[in-house]
Each structure stands twice: as structure tokens, then as C-alpha cells.
Coordinates of C-alpha atoms in Angstrom, one line a residue:
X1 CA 171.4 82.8 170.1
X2 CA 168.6 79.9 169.0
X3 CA 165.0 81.6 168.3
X4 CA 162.3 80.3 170.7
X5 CA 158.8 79.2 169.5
X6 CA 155.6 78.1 171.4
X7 CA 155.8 75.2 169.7
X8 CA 158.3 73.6 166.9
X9 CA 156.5 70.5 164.5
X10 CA 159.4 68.4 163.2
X11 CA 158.0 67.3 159.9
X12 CA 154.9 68.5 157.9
X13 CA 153.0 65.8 156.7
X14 CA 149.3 65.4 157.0
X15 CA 149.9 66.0 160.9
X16 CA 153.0 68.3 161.1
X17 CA 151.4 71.0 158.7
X18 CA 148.1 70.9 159.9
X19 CA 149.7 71.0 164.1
X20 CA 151.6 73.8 162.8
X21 CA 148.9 75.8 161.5
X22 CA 146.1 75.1 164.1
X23 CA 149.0 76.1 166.6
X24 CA 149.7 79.3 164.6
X25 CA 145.8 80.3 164.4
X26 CA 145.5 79.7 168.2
X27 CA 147.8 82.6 168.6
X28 CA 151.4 80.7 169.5
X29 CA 154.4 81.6 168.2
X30 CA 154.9 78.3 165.6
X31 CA 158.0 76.9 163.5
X32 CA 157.4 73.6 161.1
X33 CA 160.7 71.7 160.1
X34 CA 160.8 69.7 157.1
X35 CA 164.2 68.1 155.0
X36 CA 161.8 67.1 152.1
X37 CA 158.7 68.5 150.7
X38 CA 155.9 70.0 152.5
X39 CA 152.6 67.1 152.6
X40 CA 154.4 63.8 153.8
X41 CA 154.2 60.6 152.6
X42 CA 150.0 61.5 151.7
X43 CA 150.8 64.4 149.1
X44 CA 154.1 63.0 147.7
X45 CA 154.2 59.2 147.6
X46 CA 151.1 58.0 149.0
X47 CA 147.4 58.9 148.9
X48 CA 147.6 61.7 146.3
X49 CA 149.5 60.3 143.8
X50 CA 148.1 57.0 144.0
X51 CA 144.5 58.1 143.9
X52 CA 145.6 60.2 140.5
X53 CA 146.9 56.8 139.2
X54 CA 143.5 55.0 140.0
X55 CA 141.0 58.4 138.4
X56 CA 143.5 58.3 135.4
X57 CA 143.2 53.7 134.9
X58 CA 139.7 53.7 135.8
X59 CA 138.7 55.8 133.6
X60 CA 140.8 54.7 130.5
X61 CA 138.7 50.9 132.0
X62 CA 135.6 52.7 131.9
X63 CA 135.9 54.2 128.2
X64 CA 137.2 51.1 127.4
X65 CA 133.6 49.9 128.7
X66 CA 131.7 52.3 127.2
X67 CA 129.6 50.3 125.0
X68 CA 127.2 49.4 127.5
X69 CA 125.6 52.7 127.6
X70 CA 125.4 52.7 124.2
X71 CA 128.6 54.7 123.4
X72 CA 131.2 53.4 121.0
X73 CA 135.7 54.1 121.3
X74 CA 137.8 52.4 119.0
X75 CA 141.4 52.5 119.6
X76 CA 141.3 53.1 123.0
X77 CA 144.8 54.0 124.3
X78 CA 146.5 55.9 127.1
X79 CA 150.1 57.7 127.0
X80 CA 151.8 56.9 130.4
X81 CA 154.5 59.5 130.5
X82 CA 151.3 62.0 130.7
X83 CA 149.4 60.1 133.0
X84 CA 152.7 60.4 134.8
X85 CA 153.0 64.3 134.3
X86 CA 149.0 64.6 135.6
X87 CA 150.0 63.0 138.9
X88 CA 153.5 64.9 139.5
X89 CA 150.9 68.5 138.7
X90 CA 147.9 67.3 140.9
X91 CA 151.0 66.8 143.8
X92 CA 153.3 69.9 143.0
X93 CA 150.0 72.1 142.9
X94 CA 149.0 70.3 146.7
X95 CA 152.4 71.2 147.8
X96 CA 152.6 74.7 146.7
X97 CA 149.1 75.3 148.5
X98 CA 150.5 73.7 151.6
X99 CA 153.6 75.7 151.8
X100 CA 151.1 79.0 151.0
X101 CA 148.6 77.7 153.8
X102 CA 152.4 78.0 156.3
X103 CA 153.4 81.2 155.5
X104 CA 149.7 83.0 155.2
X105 CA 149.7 81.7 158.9
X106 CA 152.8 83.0 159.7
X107 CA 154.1 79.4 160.6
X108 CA 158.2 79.9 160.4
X109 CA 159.5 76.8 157.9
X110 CA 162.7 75.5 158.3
X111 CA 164.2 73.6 155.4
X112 CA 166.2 70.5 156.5
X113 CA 166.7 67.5 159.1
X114 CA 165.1 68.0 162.6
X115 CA 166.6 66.5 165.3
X116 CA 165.5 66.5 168.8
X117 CA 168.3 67.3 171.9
X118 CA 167.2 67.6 175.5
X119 CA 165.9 70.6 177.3
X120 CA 163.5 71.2 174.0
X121 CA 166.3 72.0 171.5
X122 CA 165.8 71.3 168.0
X123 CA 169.0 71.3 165.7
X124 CA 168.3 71.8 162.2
X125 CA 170.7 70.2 159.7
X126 CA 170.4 71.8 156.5
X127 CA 172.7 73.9 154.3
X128 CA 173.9 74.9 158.0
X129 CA 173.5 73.9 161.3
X130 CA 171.4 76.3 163.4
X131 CA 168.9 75.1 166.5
X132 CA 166.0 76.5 167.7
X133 CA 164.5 76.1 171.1
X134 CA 160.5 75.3 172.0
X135 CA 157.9 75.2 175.2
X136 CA 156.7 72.3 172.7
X137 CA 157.4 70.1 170.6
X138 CA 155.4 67.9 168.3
X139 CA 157.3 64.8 166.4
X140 CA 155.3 63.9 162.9
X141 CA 158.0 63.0 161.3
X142 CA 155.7 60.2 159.6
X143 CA 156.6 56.4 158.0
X144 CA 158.7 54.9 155.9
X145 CA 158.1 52.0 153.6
X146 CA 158.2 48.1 155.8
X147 CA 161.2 46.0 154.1
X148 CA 160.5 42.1 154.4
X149 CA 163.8 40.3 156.2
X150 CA 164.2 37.8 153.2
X151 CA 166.7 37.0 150.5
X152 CA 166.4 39.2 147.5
X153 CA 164.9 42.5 148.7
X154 CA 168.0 44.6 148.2
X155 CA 167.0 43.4 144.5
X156 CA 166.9 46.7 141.7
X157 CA 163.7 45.1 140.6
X158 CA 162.2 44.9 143.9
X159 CA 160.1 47.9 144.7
X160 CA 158.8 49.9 147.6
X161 CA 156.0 52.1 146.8
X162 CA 157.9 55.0 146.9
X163 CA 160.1 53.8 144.0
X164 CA 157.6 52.2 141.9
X165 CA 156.4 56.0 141.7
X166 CA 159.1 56.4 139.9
X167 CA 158.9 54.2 137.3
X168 CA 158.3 55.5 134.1
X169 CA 156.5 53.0 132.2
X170 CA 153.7 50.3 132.6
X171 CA 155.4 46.9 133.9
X172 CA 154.1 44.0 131.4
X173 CA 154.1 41.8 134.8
X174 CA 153.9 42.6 138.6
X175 CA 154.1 40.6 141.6
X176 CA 152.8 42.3 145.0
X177 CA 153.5 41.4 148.4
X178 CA 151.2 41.5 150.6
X179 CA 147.1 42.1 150.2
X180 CA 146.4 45.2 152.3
X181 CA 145.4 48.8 151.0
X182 CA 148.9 50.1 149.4
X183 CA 148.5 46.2 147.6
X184 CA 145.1 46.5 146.1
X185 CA 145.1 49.8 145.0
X186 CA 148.6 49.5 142.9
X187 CA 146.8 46.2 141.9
X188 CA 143.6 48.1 141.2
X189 CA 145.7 50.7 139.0
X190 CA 148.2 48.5 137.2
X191 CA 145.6 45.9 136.0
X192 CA 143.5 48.3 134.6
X193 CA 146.6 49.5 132.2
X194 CA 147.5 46.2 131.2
X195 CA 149.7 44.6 133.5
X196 CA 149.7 40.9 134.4
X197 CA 149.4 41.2 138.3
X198 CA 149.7 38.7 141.1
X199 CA 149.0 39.5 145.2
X200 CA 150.7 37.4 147.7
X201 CA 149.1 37.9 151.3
X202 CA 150.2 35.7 154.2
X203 CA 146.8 36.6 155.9
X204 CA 143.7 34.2 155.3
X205 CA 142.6 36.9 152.9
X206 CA 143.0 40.3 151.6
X207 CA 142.5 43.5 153.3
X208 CA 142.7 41.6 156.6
X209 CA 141.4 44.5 159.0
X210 CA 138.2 45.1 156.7
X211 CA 135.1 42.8 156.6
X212 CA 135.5 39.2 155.7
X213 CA 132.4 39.8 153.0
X214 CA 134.4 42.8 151.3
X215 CA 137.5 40.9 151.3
X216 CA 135.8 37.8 149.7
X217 CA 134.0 40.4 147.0
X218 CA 137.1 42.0 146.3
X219 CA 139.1 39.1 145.8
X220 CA 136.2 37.5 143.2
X221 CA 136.3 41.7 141.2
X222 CA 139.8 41.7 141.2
X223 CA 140.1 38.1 139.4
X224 CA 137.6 39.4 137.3
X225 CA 139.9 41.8 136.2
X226 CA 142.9 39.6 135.5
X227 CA 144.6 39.4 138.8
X228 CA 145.7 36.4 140.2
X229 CA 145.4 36.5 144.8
X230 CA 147.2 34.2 147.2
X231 CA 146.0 34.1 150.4
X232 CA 147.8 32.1 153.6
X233 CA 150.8 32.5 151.2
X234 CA 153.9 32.8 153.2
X235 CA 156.5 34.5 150.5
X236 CA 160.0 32.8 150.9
X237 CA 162.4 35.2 148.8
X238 CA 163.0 36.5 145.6
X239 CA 165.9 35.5 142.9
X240 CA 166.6 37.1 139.6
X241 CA 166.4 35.3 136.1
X242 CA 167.7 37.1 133.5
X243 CA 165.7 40.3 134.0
X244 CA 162.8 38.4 135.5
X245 CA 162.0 38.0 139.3
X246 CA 161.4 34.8 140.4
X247 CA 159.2 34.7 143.6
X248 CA 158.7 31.7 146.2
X249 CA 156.6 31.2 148.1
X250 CA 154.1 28.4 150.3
X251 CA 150.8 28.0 149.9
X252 CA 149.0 25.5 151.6
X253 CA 152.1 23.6 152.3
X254 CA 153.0 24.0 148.8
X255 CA 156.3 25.6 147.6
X256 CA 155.6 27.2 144.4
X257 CA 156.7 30.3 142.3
X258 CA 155.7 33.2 139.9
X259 CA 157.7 35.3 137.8
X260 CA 157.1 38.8 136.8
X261 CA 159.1 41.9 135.8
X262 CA 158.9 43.7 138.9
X263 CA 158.4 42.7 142.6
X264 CA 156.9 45.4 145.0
X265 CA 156.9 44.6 148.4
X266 CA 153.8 46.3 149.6
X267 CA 153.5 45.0 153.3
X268 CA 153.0 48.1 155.4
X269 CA 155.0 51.1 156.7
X270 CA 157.3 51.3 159.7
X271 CA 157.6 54.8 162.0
X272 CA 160.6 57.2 160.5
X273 CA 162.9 57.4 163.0
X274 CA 166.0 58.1 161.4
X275 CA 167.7 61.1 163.2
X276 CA 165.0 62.2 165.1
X277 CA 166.4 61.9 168.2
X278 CA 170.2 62.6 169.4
X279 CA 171.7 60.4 172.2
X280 CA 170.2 60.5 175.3
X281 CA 167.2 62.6 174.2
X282 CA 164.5 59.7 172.5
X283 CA 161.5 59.1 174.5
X284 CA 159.8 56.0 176.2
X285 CA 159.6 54.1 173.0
X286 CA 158.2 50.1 171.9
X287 CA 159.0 48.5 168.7
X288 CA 159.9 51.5 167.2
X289 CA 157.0 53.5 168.2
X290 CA 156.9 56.2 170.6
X291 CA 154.9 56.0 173.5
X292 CA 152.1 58.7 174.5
X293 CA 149.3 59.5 177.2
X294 CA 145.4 60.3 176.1
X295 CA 147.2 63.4 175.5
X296 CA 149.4 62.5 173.0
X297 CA 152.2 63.9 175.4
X298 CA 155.9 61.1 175.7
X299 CA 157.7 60.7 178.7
X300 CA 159.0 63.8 177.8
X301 CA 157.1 66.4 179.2
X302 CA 156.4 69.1 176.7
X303 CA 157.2 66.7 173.4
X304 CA 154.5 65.2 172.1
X305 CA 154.1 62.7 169.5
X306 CA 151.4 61.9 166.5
X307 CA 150.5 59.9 163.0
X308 CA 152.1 57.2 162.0
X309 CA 155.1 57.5 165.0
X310 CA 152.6 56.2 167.7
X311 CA 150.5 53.2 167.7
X312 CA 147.0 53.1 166.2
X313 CA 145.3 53.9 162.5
X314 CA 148.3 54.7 160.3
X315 CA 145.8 56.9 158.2
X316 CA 146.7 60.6 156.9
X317 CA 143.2 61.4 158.4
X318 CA 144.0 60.4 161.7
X319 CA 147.5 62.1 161.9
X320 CA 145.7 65.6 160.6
X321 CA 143.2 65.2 163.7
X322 CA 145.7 64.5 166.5
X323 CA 147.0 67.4 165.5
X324 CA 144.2 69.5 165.3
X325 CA 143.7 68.1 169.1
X326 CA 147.1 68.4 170.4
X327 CA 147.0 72.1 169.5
X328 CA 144.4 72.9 170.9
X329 CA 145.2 71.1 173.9
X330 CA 148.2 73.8 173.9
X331 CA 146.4 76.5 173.5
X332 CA 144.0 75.4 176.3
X333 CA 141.1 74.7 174.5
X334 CA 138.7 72.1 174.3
X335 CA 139.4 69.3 171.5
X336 CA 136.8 69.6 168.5
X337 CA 137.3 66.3 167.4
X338 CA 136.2 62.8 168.6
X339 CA 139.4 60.6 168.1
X340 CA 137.6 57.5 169.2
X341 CA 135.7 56.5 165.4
X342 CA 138.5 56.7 162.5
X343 CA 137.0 55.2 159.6
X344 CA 139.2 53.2 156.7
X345 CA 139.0 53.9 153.0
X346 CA 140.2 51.7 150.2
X347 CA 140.0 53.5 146.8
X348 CA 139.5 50.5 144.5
X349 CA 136.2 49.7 142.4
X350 CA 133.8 50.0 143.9
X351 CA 135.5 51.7 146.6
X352 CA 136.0 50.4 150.4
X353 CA 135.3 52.2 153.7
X354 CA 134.9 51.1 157.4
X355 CA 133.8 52.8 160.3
X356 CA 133.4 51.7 163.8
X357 CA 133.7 47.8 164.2
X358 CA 132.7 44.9 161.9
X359 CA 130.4 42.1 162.8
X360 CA 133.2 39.8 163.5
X361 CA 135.2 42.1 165.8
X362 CA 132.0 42.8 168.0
X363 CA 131.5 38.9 168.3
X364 CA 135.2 38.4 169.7
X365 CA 134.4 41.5 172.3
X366 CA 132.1 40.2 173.6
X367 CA 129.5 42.1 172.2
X368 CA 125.7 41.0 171.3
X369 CA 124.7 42.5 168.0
X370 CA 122.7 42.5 164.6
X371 CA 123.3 44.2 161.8
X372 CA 121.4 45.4 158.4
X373 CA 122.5 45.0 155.2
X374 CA 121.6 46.9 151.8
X375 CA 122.2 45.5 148.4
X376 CA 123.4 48.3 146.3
X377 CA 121.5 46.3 142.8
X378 CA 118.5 47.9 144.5
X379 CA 119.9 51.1 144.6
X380 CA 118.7 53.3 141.3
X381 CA 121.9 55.3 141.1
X382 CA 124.0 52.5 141.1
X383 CA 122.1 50.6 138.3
X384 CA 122.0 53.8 136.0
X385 CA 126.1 53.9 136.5
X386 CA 126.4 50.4 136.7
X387 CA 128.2 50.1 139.9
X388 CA 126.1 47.7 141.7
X389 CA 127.8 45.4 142.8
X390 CA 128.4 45.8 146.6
X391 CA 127.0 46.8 149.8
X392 CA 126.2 48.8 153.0
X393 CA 126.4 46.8 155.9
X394 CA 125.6 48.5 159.9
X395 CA 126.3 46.7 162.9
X396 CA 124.0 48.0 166.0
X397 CA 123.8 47.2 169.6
X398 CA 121.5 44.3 169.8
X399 CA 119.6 45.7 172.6
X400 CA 120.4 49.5 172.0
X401 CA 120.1 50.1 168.6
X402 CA 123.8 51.9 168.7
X403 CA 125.1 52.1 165.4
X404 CA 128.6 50.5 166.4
X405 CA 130.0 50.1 162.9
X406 CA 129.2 50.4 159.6
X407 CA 131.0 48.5 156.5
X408 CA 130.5 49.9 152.8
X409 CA 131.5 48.3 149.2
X410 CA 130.1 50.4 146.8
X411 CA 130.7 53.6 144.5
X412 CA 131.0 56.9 146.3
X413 CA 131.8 54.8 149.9
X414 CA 134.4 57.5 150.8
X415 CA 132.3 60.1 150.3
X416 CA 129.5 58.7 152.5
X417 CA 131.2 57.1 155.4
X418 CA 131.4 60.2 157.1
X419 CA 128.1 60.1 157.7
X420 CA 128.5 56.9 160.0
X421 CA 131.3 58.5 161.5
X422 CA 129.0 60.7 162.8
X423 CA 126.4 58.5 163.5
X424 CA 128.8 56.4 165.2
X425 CA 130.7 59.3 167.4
X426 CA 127.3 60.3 169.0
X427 CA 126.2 56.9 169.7
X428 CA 122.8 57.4 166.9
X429 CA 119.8 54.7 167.0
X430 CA 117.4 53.5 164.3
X431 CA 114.6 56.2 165.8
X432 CA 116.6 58.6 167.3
X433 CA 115.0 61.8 167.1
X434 CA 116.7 64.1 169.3
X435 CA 120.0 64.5 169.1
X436 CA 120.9 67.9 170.8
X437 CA 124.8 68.1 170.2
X438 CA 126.7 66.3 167.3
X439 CA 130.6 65.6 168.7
X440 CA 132.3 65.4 165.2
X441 CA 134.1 62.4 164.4
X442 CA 137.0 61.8 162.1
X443 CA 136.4 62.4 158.4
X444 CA 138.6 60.9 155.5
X445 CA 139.7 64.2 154.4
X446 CA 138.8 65.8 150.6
X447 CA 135.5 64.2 151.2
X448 CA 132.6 65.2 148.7
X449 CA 129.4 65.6 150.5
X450 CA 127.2 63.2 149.3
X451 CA 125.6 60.8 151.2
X452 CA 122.6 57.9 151.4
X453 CA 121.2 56.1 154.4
X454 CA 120.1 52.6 153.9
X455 CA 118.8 50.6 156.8
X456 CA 118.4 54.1 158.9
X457 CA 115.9 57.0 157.8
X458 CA 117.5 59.7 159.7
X459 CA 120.0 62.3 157.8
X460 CA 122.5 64.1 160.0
X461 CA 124.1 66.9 157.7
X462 CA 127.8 66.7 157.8
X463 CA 130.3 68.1 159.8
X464 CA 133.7 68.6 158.4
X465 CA 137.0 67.6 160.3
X466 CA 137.7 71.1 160.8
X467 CA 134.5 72.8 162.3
X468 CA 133.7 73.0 166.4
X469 CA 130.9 71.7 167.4
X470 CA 127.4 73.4 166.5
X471 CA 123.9 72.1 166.7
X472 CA 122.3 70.4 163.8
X473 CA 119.4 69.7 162.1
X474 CA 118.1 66.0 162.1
X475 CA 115.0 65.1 159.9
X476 CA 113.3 61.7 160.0

């Protein structure tokens, strides 16, 4: 006889675990089912690991850099293999808290390959087969690195991200394809240690959904720093010579090629799919992607769907918070989070976050405004670290004042832009005095609170992703 639960998560990434647990606090009976370790794509092969990469190479730059406030290194090195072994403890130690986090909550965790079968069954295929029925059932089983369809991606020197991970020393050369987040921040980490890098975006420019001004101020840092960017560059396949990749590719009408060691093919991730469903049991579904009400609920009735396995933000963030909402939604609460402002970080340097919309996006809307911008060279704490180069850009409601958006180059932007999030999710104006009740928004999570308000005066204190709603205290 299969065990029945109030609600089953197949797979505990960022979403899944976090489901599971709001769903287990909320009194229901709960049962997470994972094949591979507890955090996703986010704790094991994605934001964790790669933002130990970029602490470990920006700081081996900045000692490197030292001199300028008047403190001499010689012989600057770094040792890979423990950079390495610092990333692999930062994750295990993650995961281990994760799995604690389950069982303190009294979440059940099933160890193996969730499949979904009608009528609410879930079959588990693991050391054995067993299946286990559900009133609900949450999909998060997450994404999967994007191949290109082009000649030479089956290559052994062509890389996703999850298997450059792996690699267990510095490339001396590194071509990346495509100029998005996963791109600059490999690019960001890799150049730093040495390596000669080169971006290939088919795009106009990089990071293509952020701000044209922060894409065009990235670009010039990153040549700065040695690497070489190709924008409206349509990559035509990669060939092997020797032990060297040969890329090609067309750039303003221009076939051309660069070599390098390794290729990673960085373009985005694509929902995981792969046995999630058995036949006659999938969902309404569109290229790939499963298809869900306001509610996050399929054509399924009962099986719900969230993260990177539904269209919108593919962010770790975002995934956590649909969560957090759908179980509540079970339990028959009201949602504590506002879905609708999901801000964007990119952890490069200076660091990258969006909230809202850009300048640009507002203008094909439809949508009158002005904006205010604040040079971070006038900022004191950026000229005693030496991080001034960027900016704090707000786009507001030419009539209204509404803050609508707010873009942000600068040190400490993904700390900050939670602020805007909240500014943003409560519809704040330049002289708003009196806001009764702050809705919170979306925060990136692991956020340190530490904030600054150019352009605006007034100071909401933060709200984390996980609190309910509360009054707070707004000073001019």
C-alpha cells in the first residue's frame, strides 16, 4: 500500500525544498523527492559555487591591487585545487543544512527519480521502486544546461557549466558562448586567474535583458580586464585542432575564428523534463514548459508547477517564492509575497542588479517616464574602496512619481536592490510619507542588509522574503 501525503515536491532545489518546508510548517502532511543532492542547480552547480569562484578571483585581483592603498604583495599566487576544495565545502556545508532544515520539519525525503502517473501517483525509482500517492503535487524539478544545435557541441572540450565545475585546473584560454549572466560571471572569474577569455553573444550586446548603459559599462570593465566581447556574433560551430578548439563564427557579415583550449557554451538553461511525467500523465505544456494559472496550478487539477519549469524569471529567488506562495495557497492562506517585482543580479565587478523595468522597456510600453541617475564617484564609500565606477539609475512615473524600476552598477548592488523591490511592490513616490502597509516583494536571497537611497530620501527598512506582512517605519 503507497503512503499518502498532503502534498509530494518532486525535486528540491531552491523551490522544491523551500515548497516542502512552508507546506510542512503549515501543518500538511509533506514528502520532497530528489535523485541528486538536496539545493538544485543554485547550491550545486550554479549560484553557490560560482559566486565562491568569483569571492575567491576577486580577491586574489584585489591583493594583486593592493598597492593603491598603500599596501605592498610580492609573489602573489593562488593554488586552484584549494580554491576548488573552498567551493566543494561552502556547497557540501549548504546541502547538509538543507537536508537538516527537511527533516527538523518533518518533511519525509525520498532518495531517487520522481515520476508523475495519473490520479496523483508518484513512483519513485531509486534502489527500488515504490510510489506514493498525494492531494498535491508540486513539480520543481528545475533546468538543465541549453545545448546550441551546431556542429561540434558533442566536443570533450566543449563545456556546459555544470562540467566546467569540474575541471580541475585554470584553462590558459576560454571561449564563451553567449553574453548573458552564467557568461560574464565565468568570464568575470576566469580572467581574473589568468585566463585568456573571449564572449560570443548573438545579441547587440551583453547581458541583453539588463540596461543598455550597464551593458555598454560592462563590456568597456571587462576589456579592461583582458577579455575580448563579440556582440551580433552569430557562432557557426566548433572544430578541433590538435587539442585546440577552433570557433566560427560571423560578425558583421564577417566569418572569422578564435581558438582557445576550452569552449563553454553558456547560452541559457532549458526546463528538466526528463522522466517527469509517464505516458498519458504530462500536463498542458509549450516549448517544453508547463503551463499554469495565477495559481501556479497545470491543467491538472491538484499538480502544480514552479521555477525554472514554467515561463518567467529563471532566478533561484523566484522559484523559492512561488513556493512559498503555492503553499500557502494549500494551506488556505493568504500569499506573503508580491510575485509581480523579481529583481536581477549579476555578481561581477562592480556587481549588477535590476528591479522593475528599464528606461527602454517603459518607452516600448507605452509608458511616459523620467528617471534619476546617481554617479557612484560622488559616493564617499565607493571612493575610499575604490569602486566607483558605476551607477544607480530609477525610472518613475512621469506624472506619478512611481518608482517603476530601478537599475544599479555598483559595489554592494545585490545587497541594496531589495530596497527598490520594495519600493517598487508598493508603488513608493519621491515624497511619499505615508505608507500604511509594505506588501513585500521578491528579495535576491542571502542578501546583507545594507542599503543607500540616491535620488529618493525616504528609507523603508527591509523586509525579508520570508516574513508576513507588518507595518513599518518610514523616515524622511
Amino acid at each position: 500500500m503507497s503512503e499518502k501525503f498532503d502534498v509530494v515536491v518532486i525535486g528540491a532545489g531552491p523551490g522544491g525544498y523551500v515548497a516542502a518546508i512552508k507546506s510542512a510548517k503549515l501543518g500538511m502532511k509533506t514528502a520532497v523527492i530528489e535523485e541528486r543532492e538536496v539545493g538544485g542547480t543554485c547550491l550545486n552547480r550554479g549560484c553557490i559555487p560560482a559566486k565562491a569562484m568569483i569571492h575567491a578571483s576577486t580577491l586574489y585581483r584585489e591583493i594583486k591591487e593592493a598597492d593603491r592603498f598603500g599596501i605592498s604583495a610580492s609573489d602573489v599566487t593562488y593554488d586552484f585545487e584549494k580554491i576548488l576544495e573552498y567551493k566543494e565545502q561552502t556547497t557540501g556545508q549548504l546541502v547538509q543544512g538543507v537536508e537538516q532544515l527537511l527533516q527538523a520539519n518533518g518533511v519525509t525525503r525520498y532518495y531517487g527519480k520522481g515520476t508523475l502517473f495519473e490520479g496523483k501517483k508518484v513512483k519513485i525509482t531509486g534502489n527500488e521502486e515504490q510510489f506514493v500517492e498525494a492531494e498535491n503535487v508540486i513539480l520543481a524539478s528545475g533546468s538543465k544546461p541549453l545545448i546550441l544545435p551546431i556542429r561540434g557541441m558533442d566536443l570533450p572540450r566543449v563545456l556546459t557549466s555544470d562540467e566546467l565545475f569540474k575541471l580541475r585546473e585554470v584553462p590558459k584560454s576560454l571561449v564563451i558562448i553567449g553574453g548573458g549572466v552564467i557568461s560574464v560571471e565565468f568570464a568575470t572569474v576566469y580572467s581574473a586567474l589568468g585566463s585568456k577569455v573571449t564572449i560570443l553573444e548573438a545579441m547587440p550586446r551583453l547581458v541583453p535583458n539588463m540596461d543598455k548603459e550597464i551593458a555598454q559599462n560592462l563590456k568597456l570593465i571587462l576589456k579592461k580586464r583582458g577579455v575580448e566581447s563579440h556582440t551580433s556574433a552569430a557562432v557557426q560551430g566548433v572544430h578541433m585542432e590538435g587539442d585546440t578548439c577552433v570557433c566560427t563564427f560571423v560578425e558583421k557579415e564577417k566569418e572569422q575564428t578564435v581558438e582557445a583550449e576550452y569552449v563553454l557554451c553558456a547560452v541559457g538553461r532549458c526546463p528538466n523534463t526528463d522522466g517527469l511525467f509517464a505516458e498519458g500523465a504530462a500536463p498542458d505544456m509549450e516549448r517544453g514548459r508547463v503551463l499554469v494559472n495565477d495559481k501556479f496550478e497545470s491543467s491538472i487539477p491538484g499538480v502544480y508547477a514552479i521555477g525554472d519549469l514554467i515561463f518567467g524569471a529563471q532566478l533561484a529567488h523566484a522559484a523559492s517564492a512561488q513556493g512559498i506562495v503555492v503553499a500557502e495557497q494549500l494551506a488556505g492562506k493568504e500569499p506573503s509575497v508580491n510575485l509581480d517585482v523579481v529583481p536581477g543580479c549579476v555578481y561581477t565587478d562592480p556587481e549588477i542588479a535590476s528591479a522593475g523595468i528599464t528606461e527602454d522597456a517603459a518607452k516600448e510600453q507605452g509608458i511616459k517616464v523620467k528617471t534619476g541617475k546617481f554617479i557612484m564617484s560622488a559616493n564617499g564609500k565607493s571612493l575610499i574602496t575604490k569602486e566607483e565606477r558605476g551607477f544607480i539609475k530609477i525610472v518613475a512615473d512621469e506624472e506619478t512619481d512611481v518608482i517603476l524600476g530601478a537599475q544599479m552598477m555598483c559595489a554592494r548592488a545585490t545587497d541594496m536592490v531589495g530596497e527598490f523591490v520594495t519600493a517598487i511592490a508598493n508603488k513608493a513616490f519621491k515624497g511619499d510619507k505615508k505608507l500604511k502597509k509594505v506588501v513585500i516583494g521578491v528579495h535576491i536571497r542571502r542578501i546583507m542588509k545594507e542599503s543607500e537611497k540616491p535620488w529618493k530620501k525616504q528609507r523603508v527598512e527591509r523586509s525579508t522574503l520570508y516574513q508576513r506582512k507588518r507595518n513599518r517605519t518610514v523616515q524622511q
